[in-house]
Short mmCIF file of C-alpha atoms and ligand atoms in Angstrom, two decimals:
data_model
loop_
_atom_site.label_atom_id
_atom_site.label_comp_id
_atom_site.label_asym_id
_atom_site.label_seq_id
_atom_site.Cartn_x
_atom_site.Cartn_y
_atom_site.Cartn_z
CA MET L 2 0.00 0.00 0.00
CA GLY L 3 1.35 3.47 -0.84
CA VAL L 4 2.26 5.78 2.06
CA ILE L 5 3.45 9.38 2.30
CA ARG L 6 7.16 9.69 3.10
CA SER L 7 9.16 12.84 3.89
CA HIS L 8 12.17 12.83 1.57
CA VAL L 9 15.32 14.78 2.43
CA ALA L 10 15.84 17.04 -0.60
CA GLY L 11 18.86 18.98 0.68
CA VAL L 12 21.06 19.70 3.68
CA GLY L 13 22.84 22.92 4.63
CA ALA L 14 25.08 24.35 7.34
CA TYR L 15 26.56 27.56 8.63
CA LEU L 16 29.31 28.18 11.18
CA PRO L 17 30.42 31.56 12.53
CA SER L 18 33.91 32.45 11.31
CA ARG L 19 35.53 32.91 14.75
CA VAL L 20 37.34 29.74 15.90
CA VAL L 21 38.06 29.47 19.63
CA SER L 22 40.52 26.72 20.55
CA ASN L 23 40.92 24.95 23.89
CA GLU L 24 44.18 26.88 24.33
CA ASP L 25 42.29 30.14 23.87
CA LEU L 26 39.94 29.14 26.70
CA ALA L 27 42.84 28.07 28.93
CA VAL L 28 44.12 31.67 28.87
CA ARG L 29 41.10 32.88 30.86
CA LEU L 30 39.85 29.71 32.61
CA ASP L 31 41.54 27.18 34.92
CA THR L 32 41.49 24.44 32.28
CA SER L 33 43.76 22.88 29.66
CA ASP L 34 43.64 21.52 26.13
CA ALA L 35 44.61 18.09 27.48
CA TRP L 36 41.72 18.00 30.03
CA ILE L 37 39.10 19.11 27.49
CA ARG L 38 40.30 16.72 24.77
CA GLU L 39 40.62 13.74 27.07
CA ARG L 40 37.17 14.19 28.71
CA THR L 41 35.21 15.37 25.66
CA GLY L 42 37.13 15.02 22.37
CA ILE L 43 36.57 18.75 21.75
CA ARG L 44 39.49 20.72 20.22
CA GLU L 45 37.78 23.92 19.13
CA ARG L 46 34.39 25.57 18.70
CA ARG L 47 32.92 28.45 16.69
CA ILE L 48 31.60 31.51 18.52
CA ALA L 49 29.19 34.00 16.92
CA ALA L 50 30.45 37.57 16.42
CA ASP L 51 28.98 40.40 18.48
CA GLY L 52 25.64 41.21 16.90
CA GLU L 53 25.49 37.91 15.00
CA LEU L 54 22.17 36.36 16.03
CA THR L 55 20.65 32.89 15.97
CA SER L 56 18.46 34.05 13.06
CA ASP L 57 21.59 35.05 11.08
CA LEU L 58 23.05 31.57 11.52
CA ALA L 59 19.69 29.93 10.78
CA LEU L 60 19.14 31.99 7.63
CA ALA L 61 22.57 31.11 6.21
CA ALA L 62 22.07 27.37 6.90
CA ALA L 63 18.56 27.53 5.41
CA GLN L 64 19.83 29.21 2.24
CA ASP L 65 22.54 26.55 1.92
CA ALA L 66 19.95 23.75 2.30
CA LEU L 67 17.57 25.39 -0.21
CA ARG L 68 20.42 25.68 -2.73
CA ALA L 69 21.30 22.00 -2.25
CA ALA L 70 17.63 21.01 -2.66
CA GLN L 71 17.09 23.41 -5.58
CA VAL L 72 13.96 24.67 -3.83
CA ARG L 73 12.87 28.32 -3.89
CA PRO L 74 11.66 29.99 -0.67
CA ALA L 75 8.28 30.59 -2.32
CA SER L 76 7.71 26.81 -2.39
CA ILE L 77 8.11 26.34 1.38
CA ASP L 78 4.91 25.60 3.29
CA MET L 79 6.38 25.49 6.77
CA ILE L 80 9.51 26.36 8.75
CA VAL L 81 10.25 24.59 12.04
CA LEU L 82 13.25 26.05 13.82
CA ALA L 83 14.73 24.26 16.82
CA THR L 84 16.52 26.54 19.24
CA ALA L 85 17.01 27.17 22.94
CA THR L 86 18.67 30.51 22.18
CA PRO L 87 16.08 32.49 20.18
CA ASP L 88 16.84 36.09 19.13
CA GLU L 89 14.07 37.32 21.42
CA THR L 90 11.61 35.82 23.92
CA PHE L 91 9.03 36.35 21.15
CA PRO L 92 8.26 36.26 18.28
CA ALA L 93 9.64 32.91 17.17
CA THR L 94 13.02 33.15 15.46
CA ALA L 95 11.49 31.03 12.67
CA THR L 96 9.30 33.99 11.66
CA THR L 97 12.39 36.20 11.33
CA VAL L 98 13.91 33.60 9.02
CA GLN L 99 10.63 33.43 7.08
CA ALA L 100 10.68 37.20 6.50
CA ARG L 101 14.36 37.27 5.57
CA LEU L 102 13.88 34.46 3.05
CA GLY L 103 11.26 36.69 1.40
CA MET L 104 8.43 34.25 2.13
CA THR L 105 4.96 35.79 2.12
CA ARG L 106 2.98 32.58 2.67
CA GLY L 107 3.18 29.42 4.76
CA PHE L 108 3.83 29.37 8.52
CA ALA L 109 6.84 29.28 10.81
CA PHE L 110 7.38 28.43 14.46
CA ASP L 111 10.09 27.43 16.93
CA VAL L 112 10.50 24.16 18.79
CA GLN L 113 12.22 24.10 22.18
CA ALA L 114 13.78 20.77 23.13
CA VAL L 115 17.35 22.02 23.69
CA CYS L 116 19.91 19.52 22.31
CA SER L 117 17.12 17.21 21.05
CA GLY L 118 15.53 20.14 19.23
CA PHE L 119 16.46 19.08 15.71
CA VAL L 120 15.12 15.54 16.14
CA TYR L 121 11.92 17.02 17.62
CA ALA L 122 11.59 19.54 14.76
CA LEU L 123 12.21 16.83 12.17
CA SER L 124 9.51 14.70 13.79
CA VAL L 125 7.04 17.62 13.79
CA ALA L 126 7.70 18.39 10.11
CA ASP L 127 7.50 14.70 9.15
CA ASN L 128 4.12 14.41 10.85
CA PHE L 129 2.78 17.58 9.17
CA ILE L 130 3.83 16.09 5.83
CA LYS L 131 2.28 12.71 6.62
CA ALA L 132 -0.95 14.45 7.70
CA GLY L 133 -1.06 16.25 4.35
CA GLN L 134 -0.81 19.72 5.95
CA ALA L 135 2.51 20.62 4.30
CA LYS L 136 4.42 19.40 1.27
CA THR L 137 7.72 21.26 1.52
CA CYS L 138 9.27 21.95 4.94
CA LEU L 139 12.41 23.69 6.07
CA VAL L 140 13.73 22.21 9.33
CA ILE L 141 16.47 24.21 11.05
CA GLY L 142 18.57 23.75 14.17
CA ALA L 143 20.33 26.99 15.16
CA GLU L 144 21.99 28.12 18.38
CA THR L 145 24.11 30.83 19.93
CA PHE L 146 24.84 28.92 23.14
CA SER L 147 27.79 31.25 23.81
CA ARG L 148 25.16 33.77 24.98
CA ILE L 149 23.83 31.54 27.80
CA LEU L 150 27.19 30.26 29.05
CA ASP L 151 28.70 31.39 32.32
CA TRP L 152 32.19 32.10 30.96
CA ASN L 153 33.61 31.84 34.48
CA ASP L 154 32.35 28.25 34.92
CA ARG L 155 34.96 25.88 33.48
CA THR L 156 32.65 22.87 33.93
CA THR L 157 30.26 24.14 31.23
CA ALA L 158 31.98 26.92 29.23
CA VAL L 159 34.38 24.53 27.49
CA LEU L 160 31.65 22.22 26.16
CA PHE L 161 29.54 24.31 23.79
CA GLY L 162 29.71 26.23 20.51
CA ASP L 163 27.52 28.18 18.06
CA GLY L 164 26.25 27.09 14.64
CA ALA L 165 23.30 26.12 12.48
CA GLY L 166 22.20 23.31 10.18
CA ALA L 167 19.09 22.78 8.07
CA VAL L 168 17.31 20.25 5.90
CA VAL L 169 14.59 20.61 3.29
CA LEU L 170 11.91 17.91 3.42
CA GLU L 171 9.57 17.19 0.52
CA ALA L 172 6.49 14.98 0.47
CA GLY L 173 7.03 11.80 -1.50
CA THR L 174 5.64 8.30 -1.54
CA GLY L 175 6.75 4.85 -0.45
CA GLN L 176 5.51 1.30 0.01
CA GLY L 177 5.48 1.41 3.81
CA SER L 178 8.64 -0.71 4.21
CA SER L 179 12.14 0.02 5.49
CA ALA L 180 13.32 -0.06 1.86
CA ASP L 181 11.41 3.21 1.23
CA ARG L 182 13.31 6.41 0.68
CA GLY L 183 12.69 9.14 3.31
CA ILE L 184 12.03 9.36 7.04
CA LEU L 185 11.07 5.84 8.16
CA SER L 186 10.32 6.73 11.77
CA THR L 187 10.84 9.28 14.52
CA HIS L 188 10.57 8.56 18.25
CA LEU L 189 10.44 11.25 20.94
CA PHE L 190 10.78 10.93 24.71
CA SER L 191 10.96 13.26 27.71
CA ASP L 192 11.21 13.07 31.48
CA GLY L 193 10.49 16.40 33.18
CA ARG L 194 11.59 15.06 36.56
CA GLN L 195 15.22 15.53 35.47
CA HIS L 196 15.02 19.34 35.22
CA ASP L 197 17.68 20.03 37.85
CA LEU L 198 20.44 18.08 36.06
CA LEU L 199 20.51 20.45 33.07
CA TYR L 200 18.74 23.82 32.90
CA VAL L 201 19.16 27.57 32.50
CA ASP L 202 18.78 29.55 35.73
CA GLY L 203 16.71 32.33 34.21
CA GLY L 204 13.78 33.05 31.95
CA PRO L 205 11.12 35.68 31.24
CA SER L 206 8.57 34.38 33.74
CA LYS L 207 10.89 33.27 36.52
CA THR L 208 13.60 35.95 36.66
CA ARG L 209 12.98 38.37 33.76
CA THR L 210 16.54 37.54 32.69
CA THR L 211 18.05 35.10 30.22
CA GLY L 212 20.09 33.15 32.77
CA PHE L 213 23.04 30.80 32.43
CA LEU L 214 23.33 27.10 31.68
CA ARG L 215 23.77 24.86 34.75
CA MET L 216 24.59 21.17 34.57
CA GLU L 217 25.47 18.11 36.64
CA GLY L 218 27.79 16.73 33.96
CA ARG L 219 28.41 13.30 35.42
CA GLU L 220 24.69 12.58 35.93
CA VAL L 221 23.83 13.88 32.45
CA PHE L 222 26.45 11.56 30.99
CA ARG L 223 24.97 8.53 32.78
CA HIS L 224 21.39 9.27 31.69
CA ALA L 225 22.48 10.13 28.12
CA VAL L 226 23.90 6.69 27.37
CA VAL L 227 20.84 4.87 28.82
CA ASN L 228 18.27 7.13 27.13
CA LEU L 229 19.99 7.25 23.75
CA THR L 230 20.31 3.47 23.70
CA GLU L 231 16.54 3.26 24.32
CA ALA L 232 15.83 5.68 21.46
CA ILE L 233 18.12 3.75 19.08
CA ASP L 234 16.69 0.33 19.99
CA THR L 235 13.16 1.65 19.47
CA ALA L 236 14.07 2.96 16.00
CA LEU L 237 15.70 -0.32 14.97
CA GLN L 238 12.90 -2.54 16.33
CA THR L 239 10.10 -0.44 14.83
CA ASN L 240 11.64 -0.76 11.38
CA GLY L 241 12.73 -4.38 11.67
CA VAL L 242 16.38 -3.55 11.01
CA SER L 243 19.56 -4.28 12.97
CA ALA L 244 22.59 -2.16 13.88
CA ASP L 245 24.48 -3.90 11.05
CA ASP L 246 22.04 -2.37 8.55
CA ILE L 247 22.94 1.19 9.61
CA ASP L 248 25.22 2.84 7.04
CA TRP L 249 25.75 6.06 9.02
CA PHE L 250 25.09 6.86 12.64
CA VAL L 251 24.75 10.63 13.12
CA PRO L 252 24.42 11.24 16.87
CA HIS L 253 24.05 14.46 18.80
CA GLN L 254 27.58 15.81 19.18
CA ALA L 255 27.91 16.40 22.94
CA ASN L 256 30.99 14.47 23.90
CA GLN L 257 33.11 11.88 22.08
CA ARG L 258 32.86 9.55 25.08
CA ILE L 259 29.04 9.62 24.91
CA LEU L 260 29.22 9.00 21.14
CA ASP L 261 31.56 6.04 21.62
CA ALA L 262 29.61 4.50 24.51
CA THR L 263 26.27 4.86 22.71
CA ALA L 264 27.56 3.39 19.45
CA ARG L 265 29.15 0.50 21.35
CA LYS L 266 25.95 -0.28 23.27
CA ALA L 267 23.88 -0.07 20.09
CA GLY L 268 26.32 -2.31 18.19
CA VAL L 269 27.22 0.28 15.54
CA HIS L 270 30.81 -0.08 14.28
CA PRO L 271 32.98 3.02 15.04
CA SER L 272 33.75 3.45 11.33
CA ARG L 273 30.03 4.19 10.79
CA VAL L 274 29.85 7.01 13.36
CA VAL L 275 29.88 10.60 12.08
CA SER L 276 31.73 12.76 14.61
CA THR L 277 32.21 16.52 14.34
CA VAL L 278 32.46 17.25 18.06
CA ALA L 279 36.22 17.93 17.84
CA HIS L 280 35.63 21.01 15.68
CA HIS L 281 32.08 22.13 16.57
CA ALA L 282 31.81 21.17 20.28
CA ASN L 283 28.19 20.84 21.43
CA THR L 284 26.01 23.14 19.32
CA SER L 285 22.77 21.84 20.87
CA ALA L 286 19.96 21.79 18.27
CA ALA L 287 22.44 22.55 15.47
CA SER L 288 24.67 19.58 16.16
CA VAL L 289 22.84 16.82 14.27
CA PRO L 290 22.16 18.82 11.07
CA LEU L 291 25.74 20.18 11.15
CA ALA L 292 27.06 16.60 11.34
CA LEU L 293 24.65 15.52 8.60
CA ALA L 294 25.80 18.37 6.36
CA THR L 295 29.43 17.39 6.96
CA ALA L 296 28.87 13.73 6.01
CA VAL L 297 26.70 14.57 2.99
CA GLY L 298 29.19 17.22 1.86
CA ASP L 299 32.21 14.92 2.00
CA GLY L 300 30.35 12.14 0.18
CA ARG L 301 29.99 9.66 3.03
CA ILE L 302 26.17 9.71 3.08
CA LYS L 303 24.87 8.63 -0.32
CA PRO L 304 21.39 8.01 -1.75
CA GLY L 305 19.97 4.71 -0.49
CA ASN L 306 22.00 4.76 2.75
CA LEU L 307 20.26 4.02 6.04
CA VAL L 308 21.01 6.91 8.42
CA LEU L 309 20.25 6.86 12.15
CA LEU L 310 19.98 10.13 14.08
CA GLU L 311 19.66 10.54 17.85
CA ALA L 312 19.88 13.32 20.42
CA MET L 313 19.35 14.06 24.08
CA GLY L 314 19.11 17.33 25.95
CA GLY L 315 17.73 19.34 28.85
CA GLY L 316 14.34 18.40 30.23
CA PHE L 317 15.37 15.66 29.75
CA THR L 318 14.27 15.26 26.16
CA TRP L 319 15.60 12.64 23.76
CA GLY L 320 14.73 10.93 20.51
CA SER L 321 15.77 9.19 17.31
CA ALA L 322 15.01 9.26 13.61
CA LEU L 323 15.71 6.64 10.97
CA ILE L 324 16.08 7.90 7.40
CA ARG L 325 16.66 6.15 4.09
CA TRP L 326 18.67 8.75 2.20
N1 LIG Q 4 39.09 21.87 33.08
C1 LIG Q 4 39.79 21.26 34.05
N2 LIG Q 4 39.20 20.61 35.06
C2 LIG Q 4 37.85 20.56 35.07
C3 LIG Q 4 37.07 21.18 34.08
C4 LIG Q 4 37.74 21.85 33.06
N3 LIG Q 4 37.09 22.46 32.06
N4 LIG Q 4 35.77 20.95 34.36
C5 LIG Q 4 35.73 20.23 35.48
N5 LIG Q 4 36.99 19.99 35.93
C6 LIG Q 4 37.41 19.25 37.11
C7 LIG Q 4 36.33 19.14 38.15
O1 LIG Q 4 36.30 20.28 38.97
C8 LIG Q 4 36.76 17.90 38.92
O2 LIG Q 4 37.77 18.26 39.79
P1 LIG Q 4 37.87 17.57 41.25
O3 LIG Q 4 38.09 16.10 40.96
O4 LIG Q 4 39.04 18.26 41.86
O5 LIG Q 4 36.56 17.83 41.91
C9 LIG Q 4 37.37 17.03 37.83
O6 LIG Q 4 37.67 17.91 36.72
C10 LIG Q 4 36.45 15.93 37.36
O7 LIG Q 4 35.17 16.48 37.10
P2 LIG Q 4 33.95 15.59 36.60
O8 LIG Q 4 32.77 16.46 36.41
O9 LIG Q 4 33.80 14.41 37.49
O10 LIG Q 4 34.53 15.10 35.19
P3 LIG Q 4 33.91 14.13 34.16
O11 LIG Q 4 34.86 13.07 33.81
O12 LIG Q 4 32.51 13.70 34.54
O13 LIG Q 4 33.78 15.05 32.86
C11 LIG Q 4 32.11 16.26 31.64
C12 LIG Q 4 32.96 16.19 32.90
C13 LIG Q 4 33.03 16.41 30.44
C14 LIG Q 4 31.20 17.47 31.76
C15 LIG Q 4 31.28 14.98 31.51
O14 LIG Q 4 30.62 14.67 32.71
C16 LIG Q 4 30.26 15.07 30.42
O15 LIG Q 4 30.58 15.17 29.27
N6 LIG Q 4 28.96 14.99 30.75
C17 LIG Q 4 27.92 15.10 29.78
C18 LIG Q 4 27.51 16.52 29.71
C19 LIG Q 4 27.04 16.94 28.37
O16 LIG Q 4 27.46 16.50 27.34
N7 LIG Q 4 26.10 17.87 28.41
C20 LIG Q 4 25.63 18.46 27.23
C21 LIG Q 4 24.18 18.65 27.21
S1 LIG Q 4 23.31 17.14 27.32
C22 LIG Q 4 23.76 16.33 26.02
O17 LIG Q 4 24.02 16.93 25.05
C23 LIG Q 4 23.76 14.88 26.04
#
C-alpha cells in the first residue's frame, strides 16, 4: 500500500567564522587543552560575532539547504526552527527567518527541546507532511549557546559552541517498508523530573533575565547513554532492522565519550559514526544537522543509505530518527 514519506531534498550548514581553541579558553579559565580533549574530544568551537544572532546563523544554513535542494523559498509551506537561544523571547526566530527568506505565505514556528531540538523539529515536520498539511518543509537547528554560558564556569563553558544546520523535506511516496526512501520513523521521549540536572537559571517568567546554563555533567552523561540506547533500539525494532544495517550513525555531538559508549551499546561499528564534536563542540539543536551536512558534503552519506539520528538534551528530552537517504 502506498504511504506518504518525507524525503530529504537537501542539507545545509553555517558556522560563525571565529574559531576558539581549547588553548584560547585556557588563557582565561583554569582548564587545559589536554583536560578538554581527554574528557570530551573537543578541540575547538565556533563563537558567533557580536551582533550575529541565531536568526543570522539559521538563515545562512537555510539558504545553503535550499540551494542544495534546488527549492525556492516561495515553495516552502512550513519552517520549524529548533533553538534554545532564540533572538528574542518572542516572536519565534522562525518567523524572522521566514521574513528574511522573502516568504509571504506558509507558517513558521520554533520548537524548544534544547539539544534534542532538531530531532523534535524533524519529527514535527514529518508528521505535518504525513498528515497532508505541508508538502515542503524547512527544518532548522540553530543556536548561539555562547550567549547563555557562564564564561567563568569551566565545567560548562568549554563544552559548547555556536552554529546552524538545516534540511529541506519534501512529500514523496513509499511502500510502507524500510526499503522506502525518506524518514522511516521518529521517536520522541521526555522526562520532566530531570530538570535540575541540566537547565538555564533564568527566563522571562521566573527571573525576567536570560540566565546561564547549569549542569550536573556526570549525571547527564549517565542518563544520556541509557536514554539514547533506548531511542536507538526503538528505531531499529520499529523498522525491523539491525545495527548492522545502519550505514551512518549521526548522533548528537555532545561528547566523544558519549558517542563512543552509545555506538558501542547499540552495536554500531565506530567506522560508521559521524563525529564533528572535535571542531564544533556541542552546538545543541544545530549539532545533528551540522554533522549531517558534513557527512553529505564529504560524500559519506549517499542516496539509499540508512542513516540513524539521535539526540538528548535538557528536560530531559531525547529521541531518534531513521532515514533512508
Ligand atoms: N578543566 C579542568 N578541570 C575541570 C574542568 C575543566 N574544564 N571541568 C571540570 N573539571 C574538574 C572538576 O572540577 C573535577 O575536579 P575535582 O576532581 O578536583 O573535583 C574534575 O575535573 C572531574 O570532574 P567531573 O565532572 O567528574 O569530570 P567528568 O569526567 O565527569 O567530565 C564532563 C565532565 C566532560 C562534563 C562529563 O561529565 C560530560 O561530558 N557529561 C555530559 C555533559 C554533556 O554532554 N552535556 C551536554 C548537554 S546534554 C547532552 O548533550 C547529552
